[in-house]
mmCIF file of C-alpha atoms in Angstrom:
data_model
loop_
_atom_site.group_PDB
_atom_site.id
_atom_site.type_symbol
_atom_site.label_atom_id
_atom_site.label_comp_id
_atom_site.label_asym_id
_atom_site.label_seq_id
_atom_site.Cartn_x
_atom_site.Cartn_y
_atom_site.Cartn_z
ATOM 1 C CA UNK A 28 0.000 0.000 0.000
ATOM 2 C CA UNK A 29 1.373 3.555 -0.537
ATOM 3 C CA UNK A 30 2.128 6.352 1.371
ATOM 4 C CA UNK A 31 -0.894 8.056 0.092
ATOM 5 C CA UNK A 32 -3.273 4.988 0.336
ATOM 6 C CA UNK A 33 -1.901 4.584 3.922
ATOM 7 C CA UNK A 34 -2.843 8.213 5.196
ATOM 8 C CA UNK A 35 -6.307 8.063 3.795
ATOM 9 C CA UNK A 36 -6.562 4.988 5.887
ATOM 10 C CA UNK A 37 -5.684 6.092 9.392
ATOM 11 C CA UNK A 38 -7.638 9.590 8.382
ATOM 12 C CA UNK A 39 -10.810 7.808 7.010
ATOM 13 C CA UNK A 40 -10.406 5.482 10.531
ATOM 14 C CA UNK A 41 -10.013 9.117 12.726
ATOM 15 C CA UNK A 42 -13.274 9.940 10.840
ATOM 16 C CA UNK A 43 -15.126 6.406 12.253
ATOM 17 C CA UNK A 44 -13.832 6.561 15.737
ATOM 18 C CA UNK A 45 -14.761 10.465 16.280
ATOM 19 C CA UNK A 46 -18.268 9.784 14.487
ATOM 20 C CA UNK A 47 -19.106 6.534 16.772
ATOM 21 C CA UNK A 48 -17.831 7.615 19.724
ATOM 22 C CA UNK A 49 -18.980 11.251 19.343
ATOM 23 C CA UNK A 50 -22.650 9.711 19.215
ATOM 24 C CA UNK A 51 -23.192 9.539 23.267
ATOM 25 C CA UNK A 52 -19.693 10.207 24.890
ATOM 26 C CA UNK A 53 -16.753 8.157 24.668
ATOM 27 C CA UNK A 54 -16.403 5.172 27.057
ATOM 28 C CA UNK A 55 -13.144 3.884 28.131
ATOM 29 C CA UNK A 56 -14.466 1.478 30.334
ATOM 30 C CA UNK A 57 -13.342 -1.779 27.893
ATOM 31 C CA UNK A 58 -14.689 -5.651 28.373
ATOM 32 C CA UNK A 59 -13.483 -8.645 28.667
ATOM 33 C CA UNK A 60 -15.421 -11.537 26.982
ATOM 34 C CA UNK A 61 -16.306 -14.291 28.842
ATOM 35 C CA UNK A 62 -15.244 -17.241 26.773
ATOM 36 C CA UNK A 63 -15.071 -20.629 27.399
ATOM 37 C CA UNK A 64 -16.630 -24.048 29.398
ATOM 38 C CA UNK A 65 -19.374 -23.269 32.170
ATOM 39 C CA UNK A 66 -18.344 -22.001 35.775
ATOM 40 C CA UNK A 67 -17.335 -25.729 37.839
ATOM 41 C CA UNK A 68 -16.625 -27.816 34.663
ATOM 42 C CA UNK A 69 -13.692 -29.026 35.859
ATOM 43 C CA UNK A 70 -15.421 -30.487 38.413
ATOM 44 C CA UNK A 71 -18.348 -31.886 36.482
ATOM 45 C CA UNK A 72 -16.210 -33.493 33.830
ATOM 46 C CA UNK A 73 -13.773 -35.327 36.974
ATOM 47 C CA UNK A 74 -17.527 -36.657 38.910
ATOM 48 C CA UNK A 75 -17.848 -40.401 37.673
ATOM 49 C CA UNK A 76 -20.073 -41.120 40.504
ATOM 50 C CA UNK A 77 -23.012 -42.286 38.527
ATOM 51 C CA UNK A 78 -20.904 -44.479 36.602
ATOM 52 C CA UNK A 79 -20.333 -42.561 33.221
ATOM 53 C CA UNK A 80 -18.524 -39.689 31.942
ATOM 54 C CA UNK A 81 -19.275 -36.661 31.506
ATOM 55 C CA UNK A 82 -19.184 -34.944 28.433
ATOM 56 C CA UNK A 83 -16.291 -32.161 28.456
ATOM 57 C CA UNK A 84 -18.294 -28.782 27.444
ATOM 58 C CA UNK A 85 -15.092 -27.648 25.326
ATOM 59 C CA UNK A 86 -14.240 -30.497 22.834
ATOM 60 C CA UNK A 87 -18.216 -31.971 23.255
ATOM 61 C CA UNK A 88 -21.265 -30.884 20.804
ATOM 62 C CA UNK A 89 -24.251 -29.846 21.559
ATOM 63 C CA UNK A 90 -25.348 -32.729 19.477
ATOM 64 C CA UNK A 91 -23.396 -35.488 21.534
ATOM 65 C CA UNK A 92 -24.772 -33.556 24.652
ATOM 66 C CA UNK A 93 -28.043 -34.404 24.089
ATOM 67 C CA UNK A 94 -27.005 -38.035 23.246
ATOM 68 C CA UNK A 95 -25.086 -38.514 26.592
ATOM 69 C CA UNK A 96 -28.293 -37.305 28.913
ATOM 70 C CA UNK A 97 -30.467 -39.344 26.949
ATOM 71 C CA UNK A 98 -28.846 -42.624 27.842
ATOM 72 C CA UNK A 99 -29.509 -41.637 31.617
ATOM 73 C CA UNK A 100 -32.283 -42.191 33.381
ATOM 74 C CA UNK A 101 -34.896 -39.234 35.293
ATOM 75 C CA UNK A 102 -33.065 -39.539 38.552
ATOM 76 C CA UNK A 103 -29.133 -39.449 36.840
ATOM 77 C CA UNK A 104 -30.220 -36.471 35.657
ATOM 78 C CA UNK A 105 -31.318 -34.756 38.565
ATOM 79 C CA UNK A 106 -28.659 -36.049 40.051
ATOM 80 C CA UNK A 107 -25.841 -34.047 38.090
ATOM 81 C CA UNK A 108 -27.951 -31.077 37.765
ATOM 82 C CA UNK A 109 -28.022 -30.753 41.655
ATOM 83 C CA UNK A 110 -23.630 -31.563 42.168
ATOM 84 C CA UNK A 111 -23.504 -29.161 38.818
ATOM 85 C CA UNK A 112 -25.884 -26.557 38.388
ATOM 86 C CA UNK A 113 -24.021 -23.726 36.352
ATOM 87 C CA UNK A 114 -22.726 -26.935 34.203
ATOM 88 C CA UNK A 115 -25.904 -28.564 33.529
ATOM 89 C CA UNK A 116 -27.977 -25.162 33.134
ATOM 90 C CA UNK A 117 -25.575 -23.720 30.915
ATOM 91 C CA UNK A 118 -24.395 -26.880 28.424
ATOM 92 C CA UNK A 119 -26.513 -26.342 25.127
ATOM 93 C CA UNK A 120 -27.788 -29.545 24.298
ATOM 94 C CA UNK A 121 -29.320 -30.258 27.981
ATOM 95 C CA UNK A 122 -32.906 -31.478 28.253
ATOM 96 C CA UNK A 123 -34.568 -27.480 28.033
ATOM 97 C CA UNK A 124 -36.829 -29.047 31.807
ATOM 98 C CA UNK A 125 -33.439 -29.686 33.223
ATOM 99 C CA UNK A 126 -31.835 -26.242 32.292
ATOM 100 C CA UNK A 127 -34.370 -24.918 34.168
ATOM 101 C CA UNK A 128 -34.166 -27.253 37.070
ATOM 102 C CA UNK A 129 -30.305 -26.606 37.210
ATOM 103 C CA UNK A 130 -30.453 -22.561 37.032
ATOM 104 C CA UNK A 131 -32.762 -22.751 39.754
ATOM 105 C CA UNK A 132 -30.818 -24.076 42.047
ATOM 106 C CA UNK A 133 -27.719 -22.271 40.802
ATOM 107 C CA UNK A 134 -29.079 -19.107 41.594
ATOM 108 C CA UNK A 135 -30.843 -20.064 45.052
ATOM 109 C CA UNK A 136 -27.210 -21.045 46.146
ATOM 110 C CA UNK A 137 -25.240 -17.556 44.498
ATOM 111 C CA UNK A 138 -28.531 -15.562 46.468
ATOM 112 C CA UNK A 139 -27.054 -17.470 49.096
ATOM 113 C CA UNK A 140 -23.938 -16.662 48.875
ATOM 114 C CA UNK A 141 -24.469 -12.959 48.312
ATOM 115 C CA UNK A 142 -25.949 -12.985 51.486
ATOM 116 C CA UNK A 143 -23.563 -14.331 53.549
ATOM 117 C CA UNK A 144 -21.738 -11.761 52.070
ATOM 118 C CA UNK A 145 -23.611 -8.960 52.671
ATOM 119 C CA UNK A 146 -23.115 -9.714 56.706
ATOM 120 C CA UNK A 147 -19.289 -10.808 56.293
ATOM 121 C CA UNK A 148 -17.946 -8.157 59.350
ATOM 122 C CA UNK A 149 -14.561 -8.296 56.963
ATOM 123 C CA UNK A 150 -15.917 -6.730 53.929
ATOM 124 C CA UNK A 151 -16.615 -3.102 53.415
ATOM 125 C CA UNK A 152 -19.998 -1.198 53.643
ATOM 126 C CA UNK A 153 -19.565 -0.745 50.164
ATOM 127 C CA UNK A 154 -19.052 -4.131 49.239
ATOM 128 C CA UNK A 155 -22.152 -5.362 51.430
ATOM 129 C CA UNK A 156 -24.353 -2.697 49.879
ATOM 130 C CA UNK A 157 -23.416 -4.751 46.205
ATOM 131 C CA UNK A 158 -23.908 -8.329 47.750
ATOM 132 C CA UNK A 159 -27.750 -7.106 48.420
ATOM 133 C CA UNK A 160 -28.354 -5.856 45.024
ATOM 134 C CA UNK A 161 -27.000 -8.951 43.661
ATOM 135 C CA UNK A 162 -28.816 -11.123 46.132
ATOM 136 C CA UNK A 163 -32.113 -9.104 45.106
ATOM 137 C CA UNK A 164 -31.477 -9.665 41.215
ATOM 138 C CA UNK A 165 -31.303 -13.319 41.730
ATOM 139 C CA UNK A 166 -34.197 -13.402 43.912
ATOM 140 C CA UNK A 167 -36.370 -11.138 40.968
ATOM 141 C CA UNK A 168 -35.136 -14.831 39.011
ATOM 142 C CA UNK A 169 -36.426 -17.025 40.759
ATOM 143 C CA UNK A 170 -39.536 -15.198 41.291
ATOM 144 C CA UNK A 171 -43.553 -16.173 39.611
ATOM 145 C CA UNK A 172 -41.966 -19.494 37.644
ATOM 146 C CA UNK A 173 -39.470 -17.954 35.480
ATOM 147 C CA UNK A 174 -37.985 -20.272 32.594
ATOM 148 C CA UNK A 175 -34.091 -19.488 33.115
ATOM 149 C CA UNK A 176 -32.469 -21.239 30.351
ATOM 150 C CA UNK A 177 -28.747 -20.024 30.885
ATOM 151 C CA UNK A 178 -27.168 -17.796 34.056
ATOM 152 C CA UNK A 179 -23.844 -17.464 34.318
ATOM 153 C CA UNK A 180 -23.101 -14.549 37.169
ATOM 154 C CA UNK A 181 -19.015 -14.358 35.911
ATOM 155 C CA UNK A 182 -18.540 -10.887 34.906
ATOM 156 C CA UNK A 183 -21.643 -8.770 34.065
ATOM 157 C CA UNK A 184 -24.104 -11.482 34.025
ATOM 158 C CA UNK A 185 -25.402 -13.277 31.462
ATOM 159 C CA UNK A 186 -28.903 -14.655 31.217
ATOM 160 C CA UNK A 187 -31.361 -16.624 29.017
ATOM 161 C CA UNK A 188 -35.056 -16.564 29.624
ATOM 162 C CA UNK A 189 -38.237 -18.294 27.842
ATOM 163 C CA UNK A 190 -41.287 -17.041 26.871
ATOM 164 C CA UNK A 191 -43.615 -19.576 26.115
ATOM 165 C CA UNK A 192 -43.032 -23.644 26.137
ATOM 166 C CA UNK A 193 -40.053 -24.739 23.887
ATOM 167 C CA UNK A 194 -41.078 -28.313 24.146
ATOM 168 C CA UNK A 195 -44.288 -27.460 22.312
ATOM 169 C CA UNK A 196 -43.957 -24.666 20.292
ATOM 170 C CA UNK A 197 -44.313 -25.261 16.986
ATOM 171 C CA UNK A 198 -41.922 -22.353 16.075
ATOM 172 C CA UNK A 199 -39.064 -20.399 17.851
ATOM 173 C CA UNK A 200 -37.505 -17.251 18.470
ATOM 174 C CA UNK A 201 -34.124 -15.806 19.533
ATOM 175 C CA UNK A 202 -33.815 -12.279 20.347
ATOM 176 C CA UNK A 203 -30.385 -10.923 20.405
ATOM 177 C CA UNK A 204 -29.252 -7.473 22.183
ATOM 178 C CA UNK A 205 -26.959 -4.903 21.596
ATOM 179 C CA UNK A 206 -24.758 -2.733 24.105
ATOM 180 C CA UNK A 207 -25.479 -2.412 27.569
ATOM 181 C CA UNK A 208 -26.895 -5.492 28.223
ATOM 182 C CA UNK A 209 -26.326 -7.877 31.149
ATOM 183 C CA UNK A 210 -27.553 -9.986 33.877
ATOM 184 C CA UNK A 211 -28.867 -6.792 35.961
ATOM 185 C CA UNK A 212 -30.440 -5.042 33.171
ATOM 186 C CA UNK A 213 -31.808 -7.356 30.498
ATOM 187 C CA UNK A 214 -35.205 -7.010 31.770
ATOM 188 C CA UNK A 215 -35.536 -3.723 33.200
ATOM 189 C CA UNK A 216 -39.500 -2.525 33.731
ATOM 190 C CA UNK A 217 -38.475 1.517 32.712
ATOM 191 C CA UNK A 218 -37.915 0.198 29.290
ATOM 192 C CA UNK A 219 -40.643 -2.906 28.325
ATOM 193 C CA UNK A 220 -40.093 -3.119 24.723
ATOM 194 C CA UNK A 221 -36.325 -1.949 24.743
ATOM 195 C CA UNK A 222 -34.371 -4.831 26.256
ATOM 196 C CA UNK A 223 -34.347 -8.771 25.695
ATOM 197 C CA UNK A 224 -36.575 -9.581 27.689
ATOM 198 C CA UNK A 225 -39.356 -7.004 26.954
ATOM 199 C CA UNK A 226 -38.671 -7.804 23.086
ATOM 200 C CA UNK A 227 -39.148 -11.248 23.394
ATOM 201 C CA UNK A 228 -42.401 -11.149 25.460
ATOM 202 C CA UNK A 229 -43.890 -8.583 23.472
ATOM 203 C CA UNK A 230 -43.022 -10.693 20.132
ATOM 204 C CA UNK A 231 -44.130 -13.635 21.879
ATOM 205 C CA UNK A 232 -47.929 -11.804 22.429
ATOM 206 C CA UNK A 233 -47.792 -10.932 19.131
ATOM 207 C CA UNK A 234 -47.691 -14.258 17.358
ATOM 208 C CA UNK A 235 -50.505 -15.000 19.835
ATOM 209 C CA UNK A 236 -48.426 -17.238 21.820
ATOM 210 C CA UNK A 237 -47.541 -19.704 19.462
ATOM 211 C CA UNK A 238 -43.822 -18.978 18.763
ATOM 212 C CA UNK A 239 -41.692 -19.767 21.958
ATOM 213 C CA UNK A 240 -39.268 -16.531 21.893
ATOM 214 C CA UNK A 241 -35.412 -16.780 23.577
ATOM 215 C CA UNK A 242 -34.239 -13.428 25.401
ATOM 216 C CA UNK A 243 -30.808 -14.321 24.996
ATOM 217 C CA UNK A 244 -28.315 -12.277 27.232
ATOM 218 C CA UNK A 245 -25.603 -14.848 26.137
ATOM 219 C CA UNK A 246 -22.458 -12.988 25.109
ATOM 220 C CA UNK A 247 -20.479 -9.778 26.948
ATOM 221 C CA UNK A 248 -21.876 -6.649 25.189
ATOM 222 C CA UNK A 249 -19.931 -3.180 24.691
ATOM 223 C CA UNK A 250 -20.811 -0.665 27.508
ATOM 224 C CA UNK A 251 -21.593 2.935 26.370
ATOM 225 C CA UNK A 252 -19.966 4.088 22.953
ATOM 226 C CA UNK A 253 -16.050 3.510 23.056
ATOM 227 C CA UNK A 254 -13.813 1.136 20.769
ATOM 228 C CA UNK A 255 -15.689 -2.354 22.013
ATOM 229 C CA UNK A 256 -18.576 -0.689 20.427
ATOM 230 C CA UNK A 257 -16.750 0.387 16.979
ATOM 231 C CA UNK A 258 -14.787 -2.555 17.163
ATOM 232 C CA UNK A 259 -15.806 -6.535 16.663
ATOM 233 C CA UNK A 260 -13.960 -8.439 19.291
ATOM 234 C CA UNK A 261 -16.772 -8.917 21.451
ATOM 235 C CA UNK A 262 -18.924 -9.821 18.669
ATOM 236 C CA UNK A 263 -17.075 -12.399 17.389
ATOM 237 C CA UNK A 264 -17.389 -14.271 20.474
ATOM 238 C CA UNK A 265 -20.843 -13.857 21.148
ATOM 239 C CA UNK A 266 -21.013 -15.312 17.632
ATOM 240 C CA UNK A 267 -19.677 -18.614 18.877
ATOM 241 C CA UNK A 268 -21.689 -18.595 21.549
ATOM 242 C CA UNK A 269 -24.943 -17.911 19.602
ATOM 243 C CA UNK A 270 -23.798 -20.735 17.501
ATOM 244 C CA UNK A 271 -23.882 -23.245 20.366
ATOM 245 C CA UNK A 272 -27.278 -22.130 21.343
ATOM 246 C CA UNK A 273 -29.014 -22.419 17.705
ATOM 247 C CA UNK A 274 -27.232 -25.882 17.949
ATOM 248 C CA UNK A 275 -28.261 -26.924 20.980
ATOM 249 C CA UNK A 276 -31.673 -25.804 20.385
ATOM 250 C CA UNK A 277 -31.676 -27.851 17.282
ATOM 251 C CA UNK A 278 -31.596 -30.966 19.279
ATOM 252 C CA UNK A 279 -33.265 -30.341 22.564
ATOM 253 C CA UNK A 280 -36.245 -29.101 21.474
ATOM 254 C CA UNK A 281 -38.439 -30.275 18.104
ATOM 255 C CA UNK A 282 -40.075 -26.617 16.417
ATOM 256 C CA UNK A 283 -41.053 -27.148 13.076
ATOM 257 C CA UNK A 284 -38.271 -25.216 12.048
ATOM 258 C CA UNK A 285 -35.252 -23.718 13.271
ATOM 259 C CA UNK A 286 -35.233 -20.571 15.529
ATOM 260 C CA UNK A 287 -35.695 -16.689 13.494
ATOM 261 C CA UNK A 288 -33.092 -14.703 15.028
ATOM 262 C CA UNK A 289 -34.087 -11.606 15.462
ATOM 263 C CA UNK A 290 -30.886 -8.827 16.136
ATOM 264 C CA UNK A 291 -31.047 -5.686 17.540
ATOM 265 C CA UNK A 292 -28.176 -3.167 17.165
ATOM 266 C CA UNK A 293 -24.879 -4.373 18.132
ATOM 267 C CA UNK A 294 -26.611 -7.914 18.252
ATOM 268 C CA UNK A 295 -26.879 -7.561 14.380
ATOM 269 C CA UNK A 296 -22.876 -7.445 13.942
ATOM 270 C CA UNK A 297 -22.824 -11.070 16.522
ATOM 271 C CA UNK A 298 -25.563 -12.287 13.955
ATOM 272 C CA UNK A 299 -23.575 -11.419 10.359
ATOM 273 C CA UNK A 300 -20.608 -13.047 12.363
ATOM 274 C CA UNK A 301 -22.692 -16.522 13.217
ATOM 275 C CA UNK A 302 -23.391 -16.792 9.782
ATOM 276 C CA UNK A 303 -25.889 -19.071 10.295
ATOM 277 C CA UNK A 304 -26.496 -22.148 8.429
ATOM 278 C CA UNK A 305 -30.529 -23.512 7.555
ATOM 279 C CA UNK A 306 -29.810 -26.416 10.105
ATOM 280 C CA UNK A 307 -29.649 -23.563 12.691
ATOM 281 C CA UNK A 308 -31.531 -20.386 11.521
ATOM 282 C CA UNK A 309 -34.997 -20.250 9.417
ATOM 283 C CA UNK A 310 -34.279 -16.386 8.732
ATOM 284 C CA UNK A 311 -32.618 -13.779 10.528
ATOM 285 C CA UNK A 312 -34.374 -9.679 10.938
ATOM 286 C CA UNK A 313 -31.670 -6.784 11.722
ATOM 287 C CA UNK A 314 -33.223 -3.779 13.647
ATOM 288 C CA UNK A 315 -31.421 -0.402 14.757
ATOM 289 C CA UNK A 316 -28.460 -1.797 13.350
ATOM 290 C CA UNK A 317 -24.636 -0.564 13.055
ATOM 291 C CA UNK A 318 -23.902 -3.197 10.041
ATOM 292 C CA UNK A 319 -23.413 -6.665 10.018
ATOM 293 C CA UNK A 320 -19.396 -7.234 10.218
ATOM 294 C CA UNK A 321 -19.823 -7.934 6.607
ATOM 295 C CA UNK A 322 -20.051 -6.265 2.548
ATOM 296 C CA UNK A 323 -23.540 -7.626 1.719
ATOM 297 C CA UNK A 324 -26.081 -9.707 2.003
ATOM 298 C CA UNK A 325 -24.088 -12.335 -0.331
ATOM 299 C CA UNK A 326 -21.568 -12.708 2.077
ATOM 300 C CA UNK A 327 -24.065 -14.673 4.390
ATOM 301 C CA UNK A 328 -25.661 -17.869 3.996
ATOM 302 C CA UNK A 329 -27.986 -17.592 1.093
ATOM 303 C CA UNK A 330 -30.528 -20.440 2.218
ATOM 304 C CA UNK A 331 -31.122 -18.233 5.396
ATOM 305 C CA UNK A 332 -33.327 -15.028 4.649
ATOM 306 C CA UNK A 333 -31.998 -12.093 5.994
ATOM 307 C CA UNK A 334 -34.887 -9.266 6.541
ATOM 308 C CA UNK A 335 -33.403 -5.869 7.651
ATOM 309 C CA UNK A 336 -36.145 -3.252 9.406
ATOM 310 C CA UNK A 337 -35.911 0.260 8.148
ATOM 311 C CA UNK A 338 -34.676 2.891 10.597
ATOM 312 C CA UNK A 339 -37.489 5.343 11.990
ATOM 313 C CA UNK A 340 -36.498 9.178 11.983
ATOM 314 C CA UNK A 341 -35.363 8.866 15.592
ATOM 315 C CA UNK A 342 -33.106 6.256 15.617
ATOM 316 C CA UNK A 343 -29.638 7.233 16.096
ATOM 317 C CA UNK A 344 -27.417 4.548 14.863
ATOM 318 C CA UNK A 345 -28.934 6.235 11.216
ATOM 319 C CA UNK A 346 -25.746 8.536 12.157
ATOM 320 C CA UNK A 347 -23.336 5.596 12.661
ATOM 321 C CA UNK A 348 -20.980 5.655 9.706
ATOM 322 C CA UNK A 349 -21.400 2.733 7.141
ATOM 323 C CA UNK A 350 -17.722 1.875 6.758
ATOM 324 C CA UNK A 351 -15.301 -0.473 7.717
ATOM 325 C CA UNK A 352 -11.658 0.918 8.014
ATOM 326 C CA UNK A 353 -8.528 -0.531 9.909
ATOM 327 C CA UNK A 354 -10.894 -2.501 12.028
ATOM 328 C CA UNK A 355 -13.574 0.253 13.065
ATOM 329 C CA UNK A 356 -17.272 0.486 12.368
ATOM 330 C CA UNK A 357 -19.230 -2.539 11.017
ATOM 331 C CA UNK A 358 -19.375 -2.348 7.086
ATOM 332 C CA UNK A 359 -22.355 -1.744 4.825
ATOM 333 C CA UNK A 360 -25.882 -0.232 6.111
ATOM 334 C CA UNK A 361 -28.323 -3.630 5.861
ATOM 335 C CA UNK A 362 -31.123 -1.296 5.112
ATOM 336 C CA UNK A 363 -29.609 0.265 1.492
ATOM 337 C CA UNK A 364 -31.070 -1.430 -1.249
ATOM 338 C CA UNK A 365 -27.827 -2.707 -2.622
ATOM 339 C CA UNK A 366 -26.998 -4.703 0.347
ATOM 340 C CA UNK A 367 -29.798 -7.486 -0.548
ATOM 341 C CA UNK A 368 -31.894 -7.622 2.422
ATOM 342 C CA UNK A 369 -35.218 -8.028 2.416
ATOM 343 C CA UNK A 370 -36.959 -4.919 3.693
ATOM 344 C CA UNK A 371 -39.742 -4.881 6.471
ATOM 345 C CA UNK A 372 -41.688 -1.915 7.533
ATOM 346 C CA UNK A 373 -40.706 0.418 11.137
ATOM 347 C CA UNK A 374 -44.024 2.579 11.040
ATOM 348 C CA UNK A 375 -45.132 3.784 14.134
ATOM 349 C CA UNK A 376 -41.735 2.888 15.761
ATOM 350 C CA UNK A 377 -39.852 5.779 18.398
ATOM 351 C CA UNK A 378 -36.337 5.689 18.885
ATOM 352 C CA UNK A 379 -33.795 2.873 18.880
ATOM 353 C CA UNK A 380 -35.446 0.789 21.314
ATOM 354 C CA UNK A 381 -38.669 1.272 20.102
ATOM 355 C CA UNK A 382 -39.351 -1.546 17.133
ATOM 356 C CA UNK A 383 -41.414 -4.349 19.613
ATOM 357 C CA UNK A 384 -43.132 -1.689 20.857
ATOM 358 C CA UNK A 385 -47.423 -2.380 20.331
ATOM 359 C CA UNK A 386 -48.931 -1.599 17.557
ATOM 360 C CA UNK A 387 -45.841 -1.380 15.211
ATOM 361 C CA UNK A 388 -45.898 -2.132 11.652
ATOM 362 C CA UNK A 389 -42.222 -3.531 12.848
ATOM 363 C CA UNK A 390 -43.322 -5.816 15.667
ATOM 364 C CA UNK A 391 -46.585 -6.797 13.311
ATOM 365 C CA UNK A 392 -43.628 -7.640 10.677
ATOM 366 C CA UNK A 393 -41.546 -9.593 13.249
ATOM 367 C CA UNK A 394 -44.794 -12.013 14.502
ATOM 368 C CA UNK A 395 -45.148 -12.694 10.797
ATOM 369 C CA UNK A 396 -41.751 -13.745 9.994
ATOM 370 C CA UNK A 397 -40.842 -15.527 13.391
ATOM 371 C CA UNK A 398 -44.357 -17.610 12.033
ATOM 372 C CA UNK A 399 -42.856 -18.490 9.271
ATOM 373 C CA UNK A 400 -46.000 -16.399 6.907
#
């Protein structure tokens, strides 16, 4: 590359950065992915008390997960998912009943933890004023039946909850979220249609129940707008981990067809990254998004339908720059024509948290396509 092609570069990136991080205030406050096996899987995959072995979560599919609890009996089952809770409620490919078994208990022992904590005479005030808020999250969990199909309290937090019955659903859902999302926040009441949660239950209303719809706080998100936003490092491993969900829901539960993905914002770039196959996506829908991490709509799986929502007038990330350069910003907008997506409608949607929201021609275009019409 020349001199001149060179300067352009770094000067066209300088553009990116100041436009994205000029957007709400720069944050410095960078995040470390959490990667890897389950919290305790060293421990599960040494317990041969039953007999067997378990599978290891690293080398192990989802696939061969399923196969390994399905030679054990009721009681075997229970029995691991009570010595291993964060194991068995987090291991994609694990009976969806027994996910929620094991999360319960896992967070009825970290509420008990948290405390113990928040009386331990050697910590600060400080640190027992965090151990209740904690302590109170987890307790909001295991409120009024909750179907908890992933927690993992490392880090931020990350969470999966169910709307509707996966085990009967004819059709599925996956919602995915963009920055600022965790285990504390992913269901938040000041904003009902605006996080995972709220998304999911509101899509699930709207296909009158019969689409079983994932809020899927599965992957560390950016906080704020800094270079984990502009950047794609913590996409690309959510993308592995959305992977190994779509998998695992591909064999422990029996829709008609694969889960719709549905991606909001950030979530969008995880999504272009999965590149999902048609064993583990019927279609994915982009809303609010920055780009997709890739050129076009070619660059994707072309037996997957890719549906991208058209930005209302008050939706910020319209002033996100389209670009890729030197690593910063997430490539081509998925609502121009020329990217070949197929449009759907954002009447009536606010904002950039506002596309579930009641009585959207958006959310009346999402119930349609997670139905498969």
């Amino acid at each position: 590359m020349g001199k001149f092609r060179v300067r352009r570069a770094i000067a066209a990136s300088g553009v990116v950065l100041a436009a994205v991080l000029g957007l709400g205030g720069f944050s410095a406050d960078a995040q470390q992915a959490v990667t890897g096996p389950p919290p305790g899987s060293a421990a599960w995959v040494a317990d041969t008390a039953l007999g067997v072995h378990p599978p290891d979560p690293v080398t192990t599919t989802p696939a061969e997960v399923a196969a390994f609890f399905a030679r054990l009996t009721p009681a075997q089952q229970d029995a691991l998912a009570v010595r291993h809770p964060l194991v068995v409620g987090n291991l994609d490919g694990v009976p969806v009943r027994l996910r929620y078994r094991a999360n319960t208990l896992a967070l009825t022992a970290e509420r008990g933890r948290e405390l113990a904590r928040a009386t331990d005479p050697a910590l600060t005030p400080q640190d027992h004023e965090a151990a209740r808020d904690r302590a109170e999250r987890y307790r909001t969990l295991l409120d009024g039946g909750r179907q908890i199909l992933a927690f993992d309290p490392r880090g931020r937090g990350q969470i999966a909850e169910v709307f509707g019955d996966l085990a009967t659903a004819r059709r599925t859902a996956v919602v995915v979220p963009g920055s600022d999302i965790d285990l504390h926040n992913f269901d938040r009441a000041s904003s009902p249609y605006g996080t995972p949660a709220g998304m999911a239950r509101s899509l699930y209303q709207a296909t009158d129940r019969q689409t079983a719809v994932i809020a899927w706080t599965g992957y560390t998100t950016p906080l704020g707008i800094g270079l984990d936003a502009a950047t794609e490092d913590l996409a690309r491993a959510g993308a592995e981990r959305l992977t190994r969900l779509l998998d695992g829901l591909a064999v422990s539960t029996r829709p008609q067809a694969p889960a719709t993905v549905f991606c909001h914002s950030y979530g969008s770039v995880v999504c272009g990254l999965a590149r999902s196959g048609p064993d583990q996506a019927s279609g994915v829908v982009v809303l609010g998004s920055p780009g997709m991490g890739v050129g076009s709509a070619a660059d994707l799986d072309p037996r997957v339908p890719l549906w991208a929502t058209a930005r209302n007038d008050s939706d910020w990330i319209g002033r996100v720059p389209y670009v890729s350069v030197l690593g910063l910003g997430h490539g081509a907008d998925p609502t121009a024509p020329g990217f070949g997506a197929r449009p759907l409608p954002a009447t009536g949607s606010a904002g950039h948290a506002g596309y579930f929201a009641p009585g959207t021609a958006s959310l009346a275009a999402f119930a349609a396509v997670a139905l498969g019409r």
